[in-house]
Amino acid sequence: MDLVRRVSMMQEIVREKAGKGRKVAFVPTMGALHDGHLSLVRRARELGDFVIVSAFVNPMQFGPNEDFDTYPRDLARDQDLCIQEGVDYLFAPSREDMYRPDHHTYVEVEGLSSLLEGATRPGHFRGVATVVLKLLNVVRPHFAVFGQKDAQQVAVIKRMVRDLNVPVELIVEPTVREDDGLALSSRNAHLDPEDRRAAPVLYRALERARALVEEEGVREAARVDAAVREVLGTEPRARIDYVAIVDPDEFVPLERVDENTLIALAAWLGETRLIDNVLVTPRRVG
Ligand code: PAF
């Protein structure tokens, strides 16, 4: 496993090693790898002849009052994990190499980027789309693997890839959870013990929604929304940012839960903002 620190070096490696029918599978990350990332890496191993993981904490996707400075970073540990998982290259460029001082080009997926996560975090998806396109241009993978936990990110990237004809196949893998249901996230490291104890309420709220729709056959989005809020309300430490019942591609709110509906939420636990979601399909009646 080689650590690659320079964009030009990564491009050279890809030029030399890819091709000749060999498929590159790519897992973009911001480092601080956890089991959720490793499940993406394992999928990439199945898909590609060689696997590239990037670890780059992308300043462009953090707002001025967000946690860019405190976002967990541990390149040595990421390196060890990549070795264990049989990754071929860990690409960890510097900020200066990724963004020149006079960088002025951005990717804006309009509409989708201003809803939900985008409403709370203005500019976030512009930063995500820009860095993902840059990474795809450097790595030129056949497959890029993302996690369903960041459902809106997945929708934004799918739209960008479609609209800009980016030659990559996107693969989306299910959310990996702790035993108590908490979705794995690098930001979980910021939770203090009390907030960590409280955090699985997000999953319990989503599971309640799933049971309502898939077991009890409820289709009214307002009822599902109320049930999710009720469960979240049982945990005084959780502050709801949003609960949304939407189409997973367009992110438009639905009045009725349909096949493949996304129930997404964001909540604060102390200073840490967590997101989670489930995809549900109503029980067929009759
Ligand atoms: O999901 C992430 O870790 C990041 O948003 C990504 C896709 C690596 C872009 O910085």
Short mmCIF file of C-alpha atoms and ligand atoms in Angstrom, two decimals:
data_model
loop_
_atom_site.label_atom_id
_atom_site.label_comp_id
_atom_site.label_asym_id
_atom_site.label_seq_id
_atom_site.Cartn_x
_atom_site.Cartn_y
_atom_site.Cartn_z
CA MET A 1 0.00 0.00 0.00
CA ASP A 2 1.45 3.33 -1.00
CA LEU A 3 0.62 6.70 0.49
CA VAL A 4 0.33 9.30 -2.27
CA ARG A 5 0.53 12.95 -1.18
CA ARG A 6 0.58 14.74 -4.52
CA VAL A 7 -2.14 15.17 -7.12
CA SER A 8 0.38 14.91 -9.98
CA MET A 9 1.77 11.66 -8.52
CA MET A 10 -1.71 10.15 -8.19
CA GLN A 11 -2.46 11.07 -11.80
CA GLU A 12 0.77 9.49 -12.96
CA ILE A 13 0.08 6.27 -11.05
CA VAL A 14 -3.42 6.01 -12.47
CA ARG A 15 -2.10 6.63 -15.99
CA GLU A 16 0.46 3.85 -15.61
CA LYS A 17 -1.53 1.25 -13.68
CA ALA A 18 -5.09 1.62 -14.91
CA GLY A 19 -6.13 0.68 -18.41
CA LYS A 20 -5.20 -2.64 -19.98
CA GLY A 21 -8.65 -3.80 -18.86
CA ARG A 22 -7.85 -3.18 -15.18
CA LYS A 23 -10.66 -1.57 -13.25
CA VAL A 24 -10.10 1.10 -10.60
CA ALA A 25 -12.49 1.25 -7.65
CA PHE A 26 -12.39 4.43 -5.59
CA VAL A 27 -13.59 5.28 -2.09
CA PRO A 28 -13.51 9.04 -1.37
CA THR A 29 -13.36 9.84 2.35
CA MET A 30 -12.30 12.61 4.68
CA GLY A 31 -10.15 10.15 6.63
CA ALA A 32 -10.68 9.14 10.29
CA LEU A 33 -11.72 5.83 8.82
CA HIS A 34 -14.25 3.69 10.68
CA ASP A 35 -16.06 0.45 9.95
CA GLY A 36 -18.54 2.28 7.73
CA HIS A 37 -15.68 3.36 5.44
CA LEU A 38 -14.16 -0.10 5.61
CA SER A 39 -17.39 -1.65 4.34
CA LEU A 40 -17.09 0.69 1.32
CA VAL A 41 -13.48 -0.38 0.86
CA ARG A 42 -14.48 -4.06 0.95
CA ARG A 43 -17.11 -3.42 -1.71
CA ALA A 44 -14.49 -1.58 -3.77
CA ARG A 45 -12.21 -4.61 -3.49
CA GLU A 46 -14.93 -6.79 -4.95
CA LEU A 47 -15.53 -4.38 -7.82
CA GLY A 48 -12.07 -3.29 -8.88
CA ASP A 49 -8.69 -4.73 -9.76
CA PHE A 50 -7.15 -2.05 -7.64
CA VAL A 51 -8.51 0.17 -4.94
CA ILE A 52 -7.76 3.80 -4.23
CA VAL A 53 -9.00 5.47 -1.04
CA SER A 54 -8.74 9.24 -0.63
CA ALA A 55 -8.48 10.95 2.74
CA PHE A 56 -8.90 14.68 2.37
CA VAL A 57 -10.72 16.94 4.81
CA ASN A 58 -12.20 19.25 2.23
CA PRO A 59 -12.29 22.81 3.57
CA MET A 60 -14.72 23.87 0.86
CA GLN A 61 -17.60 21.82 2.27
CA PHE A 62 -17.39 23.29 5.79
CA GLY A 63 -19.17 26.52 6.71
CA PRO A 64 -17.33 29.27 8.64
CA ASN A 65 -18.79 28.13 11.99
CA GLU A 66 -18.49 24.41 11.34
CA ASP A 67 -16.04 21.84 12.64
CA PHE A 68 -13.29 21.95 9.96
CA ASP A 69 -10.55 22.62 12.53
CA THR A 70 -11.72 19.95 14.96
CA TYR A 71 -12.76 17.33 12.38
CA PRO A 72 -10.98 14.09 13.43
CA ARG A 73 -7.74 13.40 11.57
CA ASP A 74 -5.46 10.38 11.99
CA LEU A 75 -3.53 9.61 8.84
CA ALA A 76 -1.24 7.02 10.48
CA ARG A 77 -4.24 4.99 11.62
CA ASP A 78 -5.94 5.42 8.22
CA GLN A 79 -2.78 4.10 6.63
CA ASP A 80 -2.74 1.01 8.90
CA LEU A 81 -6.38 0.29 8.19
CA CYS A 82 -5.83 0.63 4.44
CA ILE A 83 -2.92 -1.83 4.64
CA GLN A 84 -5.11 -4.30 6.56
CA GLU A 85 -7.91 -3.95 4.00
CA GLY A 86 -5.65 -4.50 1.00
CA VAL A 87 -6.03 -0.98 -0.39
CA ASP A 88 -3.52 -0.24 -3.15
CA TYR A 89 -3.17 3.52 -2.74
CA LEU A 90 -4.17 5.97 -0.05
CA PHE A 91 -4.39 9.41 -1.65
CA ALA A 92 -4.04 12.16 0.96
CA PRO A 93 -3.26 15.42 -0.83
CA SER A 94 -2.54 18.69 0.93
CA ARG A 95 -5.03 21.53 0.87
CA GLU A 96 -2.58 23.66 -1.12
CA ASP A 97 -2.18 20.96 -3.75
CA MET A 98 -5.94 20.46 -4.12
CA TYR A 99 -6.83 24.16 -4.13
CA ARG A 100 -4.46 26.72 -5.52
CA PRO A 101 -4.75 30.18 -3.95
CA ASP A 102 -6.56 31.42 -7.08
CA HIS A 103 -9.00 28.50 -7.34
CA HIS A 104 -12.23 29.93 -8.77
CA THR A 105 -14.10 26.98 -10.28
CA TYR A 106 -17.03 25.35 -8.51
CA VAL A 107 -19.68 22.75 -9.22
CA GLU A 108 -23.19 23.75 -8.21
CA VAL A 109 -25.98 21.19 -8.40
CA GLU A 110 -28.85 23.65 -8.26
CA GLY A 111 -32.07 22.99 -6.38
CA LEU A 112 -31.12 19.79 -4.62
CA SER A 113 -28.16 21.49 -2.94
CA SER A 114 -30.27 24.09 -1.16
CA LEU A 115 -32.72 21.69 0.53
CA LEU A 116 -32.44 20.06 3.99
CA GLU A 117 -28.70 19.61 4.66
CA GLY A 118 -28.07 22.37 2.14
CA ALA A 119 -30.49 24.72 3.91
CA THR A 120 -28.75 24.20 7.25
CA ARG A 121 -25.30 24.16 5.68
CA PRO A 122 -25.24 26.72 2.83
CA GLY A 123 -22.43 26.00 0.36
CA HIS A 124 -21.87 22.49 1.73
CA PHE A 125 -22.93 20.64 -1.40
CA ARG A 126 -21.10 23.04 -3.67
CA GLY A 127 -17.97 22.05 -1.75
CA VAL A 128 -18.83 18.36 -1.93
CA ALA A 129 -19.65 18.38 -5.66
CA THR A 130 -16.52 20.39 -6.48
CA VAL A 131 -14.14 18.16 -4.54
CA VAL A 132 -15.77 14.93 -5.71
CA LEU A 133 -15.48 16.00 -9.35
CA LYS A 134 -11.84 16.97 -8.77
CA LEU A 135 -11.13 13.62 -7.11
CA LEU A 136 -12.88 11.72 -9.90
CA ASN A 137 -10.82 13.66 -12.44
CA VAL A 138 -7.59 12.77 -10.65
CA VAL A 139 -8.36 9.11 -9.93
CA ARG A 140 -10.48 8.37 -13.05
CA PRO A 141 -12.12 5.33 -11.43
CA HIS A 142 -14.51 2.90 -13.07
CA PHE A 143 -16.43 2.67 -9.78
CA ALA A 144 -16.83 5.15 -6.92
CA VAL A 145 -18.35 3.84 -3.71
CA PHE A 146 -20.40 6.01 -1.33
CA GLY A 147 -22.40 5.34 1.84
CA GLN A 148 -26.19 5.62 2.03
CA LYS A 149 -25.82 7.41 5.36
CA ASP A 150 -25.15 10.64 3.44
CA ALA A 151 -28.27 10.20 1.33
CA GLN A 152 -28.45 13.75 0.06
CA GLN A 153 -24.77 13.74 -0.83
CA VAL A 154 -25.44 10.61 -2.86
CA ALA A 155 -28.34 12.36 -4.66
CA VAL A 156 -26.20 15.43 -5.40
CA ILE A 157 -23.31 13.36 -6.74
CA LYS A 158 -25.60 11.17 -8.85
CA ARG A 159 -27.09 14.29 -10.40
CA MET A 160 -23.68 15.82 -11.05
CA VAL A 161 -22.41 12.62 -12.66
CA ARG A 162 -25.50 12.42 -14.85
CA ASP A 163 -25.59 16.10 -15.81
CA LEU A 164 -21.87 16.39 -16.55
CA ASN A 165 -21.52 12.94 -18.17
CA VAL A 166 -18.81 11.89 -15.74
CA PRO A 167 -17.66 8.42 -16.82
CA VAL A 168 -17.98 6.59 -13.50
CA GLU A 169 -20.37 4.05 -12.04
CA LEU A 170 -21.63 5.10 -8.60
CA ILE A 171 -22.16 2.37 -6.04
CA VAL A 172 -24.12 3.07 -2.85
CA GLU A 173 -23.66 0.86 0.18
CA PRO A 174 -25.95 0.51 3.22
CA THR A 175 -25.31 2.41 6.45
CA VAL A 176 -23.20 0.55 8.99
CA ARG A 177 -24.40 0.86 12.60
CA GLU A 178 -23.17 0.28 16.12
CA ASP A 179 -24.93 -2.49 18.07
CA ASP A 180 -27.32 0.09 19.55
CA GLY A 181 -28.26 1.39 16.09
CA LEU A 182 -26.16 4.58 15.98
CA ALA A 183 -24.98 5.13 12.41
CA LEU A 184 -21.18 5.14 12.18
CA SER A 185 -19.78 8.59 11.55
CA SER A 186 -16.42 10.22 12.15
CA ARG A 187 -18.31 12.91 14.07
CA ASN A 188 -19.45 10.36 16.69
CA ALA A 189 -15.98 10.87 18.17
CA HIS A 190 -17.15 14.35 19.27
CA LEU A 191 -20.03 13.00 21.40
CA ASP A 192 -19.48 13.18 25.14
CA PRO A 193 -20.52 10.04 27.06
CA GLU A 194 -24.01 11.36 27.87
CA ASP A 195 -24.69 12.42 24.30
CA ARG A 196 -23.28 9.12 23.04
CA ARG A 197 -25.73 7.31 25.31
CA ALA A 198 -28.59 9.45 23.97
CA ALA A 199 -27.63 9.31 20.27
CA PRO A 200 -29.34 6.01 19.31
CA VAL A 201 -32.66 7.85 19.66
CA LEU A 202 -32.16 8.86 16.00
CA TYR A 203 -32.20 5.23 14.94
CA ARG A 204 -35.13 4.40 17.22
CA ALA A 205 -37.11 7.23 15.64
CA LEU A 206 -36.34 5.94 12.13
CA GLU A 207 -37.16 2.38 13.12
CA ARG A 208 -40.53 3.59 14.45
CA ALA A 209 -41.16 5.20 11.06
CA ARG A 210 -40.16 2.01 9.27
CA ALA A 211 -42.50 -0.08 11.44
CA LEU A 212 -45.40 2.33 10.84
CA VAL A 213 -44.94 2.20 7.08
CA GLU A 214 -43.79 -1.36 6.49
CA GLU A 215 -45.68 -3.22 9.21
CA GLU A 216 -48.72 -1.08 9.94
CA GLY A 217 -49.25 0.18 6.39
CA VAL A 218 -49.36 3.90 7.26
CA ARG A 219 -48.99 6.06 4.13
CA GLU A 220 -49.67 9.60 5.39
CA ALA A 221 -46.34 11.39 5.63
CA ALA A 222 -47.69 13.70 8.35
CA ARG A 223 -48.38 10.73 10.62
CA VAL A 224 -44.94 9.28 10.04
CA ASP A 225 -43.34 12.68 10.64
CA ALA A 226 -45.25 13.09 13.91
CA ALA A 227 -44.21 9.62 15.09
CA VAL A 228 -40.53 10.32 14.35
CA ARG A 229 -40.70 13.61 16.26
CA GLU A 230 -42.46 11.90 19.16
CA VAL A 231 -39.66 9.35 19.54
CA LEU A 232 -36.98 12.04 19.22
CA GLY A 233 -38.89 14.03 21.85
CA THR A 234 -38.38 11.25 24.39
CA GLU A 235 -34.68 12.17 24.56
CA PRO A 236 -34.26 15.62 26.12
CA ARG A 237 -30.63 15.86 24.93
CA ALA A 238 -31.65 15.67 21.25
CA ARG A 239 -32.54 18.91 19.42
CA ILE A 240 -34.24 18.29 16.09
CA ASP A 241 -32.88 20.16 13.09
CA TYR A 242 -35.20 18.55 10.54
CA VAL A 243 -37.30 15.48 9.85
CA ALA A 244 -38.06 14.94 6.17
CA ILE A 245 -40.07 12.46 4.17
CA VAL A 246 -38.88 12.83 0.62
CA ASP A 247 -38.19 11.27 -2.73
CA PRO A 248 -34.58 9.97 -2.52
CA ASP A 249 -33.51 11.49 -5.85
CA GLU A 250 -35.25 14.87 -5.87
CA PHE A 251 -35.55 15.45 -2.13
CA VAL A 252 -39.01 16.97 -2.61
CA PRO A 253 -41.33 16.44 0.38
CA LEU A 254 -44.00 13.80 -0.11
CA GLU A 255 -47.52 13.83 1.29
CA ARG A 256 -47.85 10.09 0.93
CA VAL A 257 -45.18 7.51 1.53
CA ASP A 258 -44.51 5.68 -1.69
CA GLU A 259 -42.25 2.86 -2.82
CA ASN A 260 -38.65 3.77 -1.94
CA THR A 261 -39.32 6.81 0.21
CA LEU A 262 -36.49 8.37 2.19
CA ILE A 263 -37.07 9.31 5.80
CA ALA A 264 -34.17 11.53 6.81
CA LEU A 265 -33.41 13.48 9.92
CA ALA A 266 -30.78 15.65 11.52
CA ALA A 267 -30.47 16.39 15.21
CA TRP A 268 -28.03 18.05 17.55
CA LEU A 269 -26.64 16.25 20.56
CA GLY A 270 -24.72 18.86 22.46
CA GLU A 271 -22.38 20.50 19.95
CA THR A 272 -22.52 17.58 17.53
CA ARG A 273 -24.94 17.45 14.64
CA LEU A 274 -25.84 13.93 13.49
CA ILE A 275 -27.76 12.80 10.41
CA ASP A 276 -29.39 9.49 9.61
CA ASN A 277 -31.99 8.06 7.27
CA VAL A 278 -33.87 4.96 6.19
CA LEU A 279 -35.45 3.99 2.90
CA VAL A 280 -38.93 2.53 3.34
CA THR A 281 -41.47 0.89 1.09
CA PRO A 282 -45.08 0.61 2.23
CA ARG A 283 -46.51 -2.77 3.03
CA ARG A 284 -48.71 -3.96 0.20
CA VAL A 285 -52.26 -4.29 1.38
CA GLY A 286 -54.35 -7.22 0.11
O1 PAF B 1 -18.61 11.78 2.58
C1 PAF B 1 -17.49 12.33 2.73
O2 PAF B 1 -16.64 11.87 3.49
C2 PAF B 1 -17.17 13.59 1.95
O3 PAF B 1 -18.28 14.41 1.84
C3 PAF B 1 -16.55 13.31 0.58
C4 PAF B 1 -17.50 12.58 -0.35
C5 PAF B 1 -15.27 12.50 0.74
C6 PAF B 1 -16.18 14.63 -0.10
O4 PAF B 1 -15.29 15.37 0.67
#
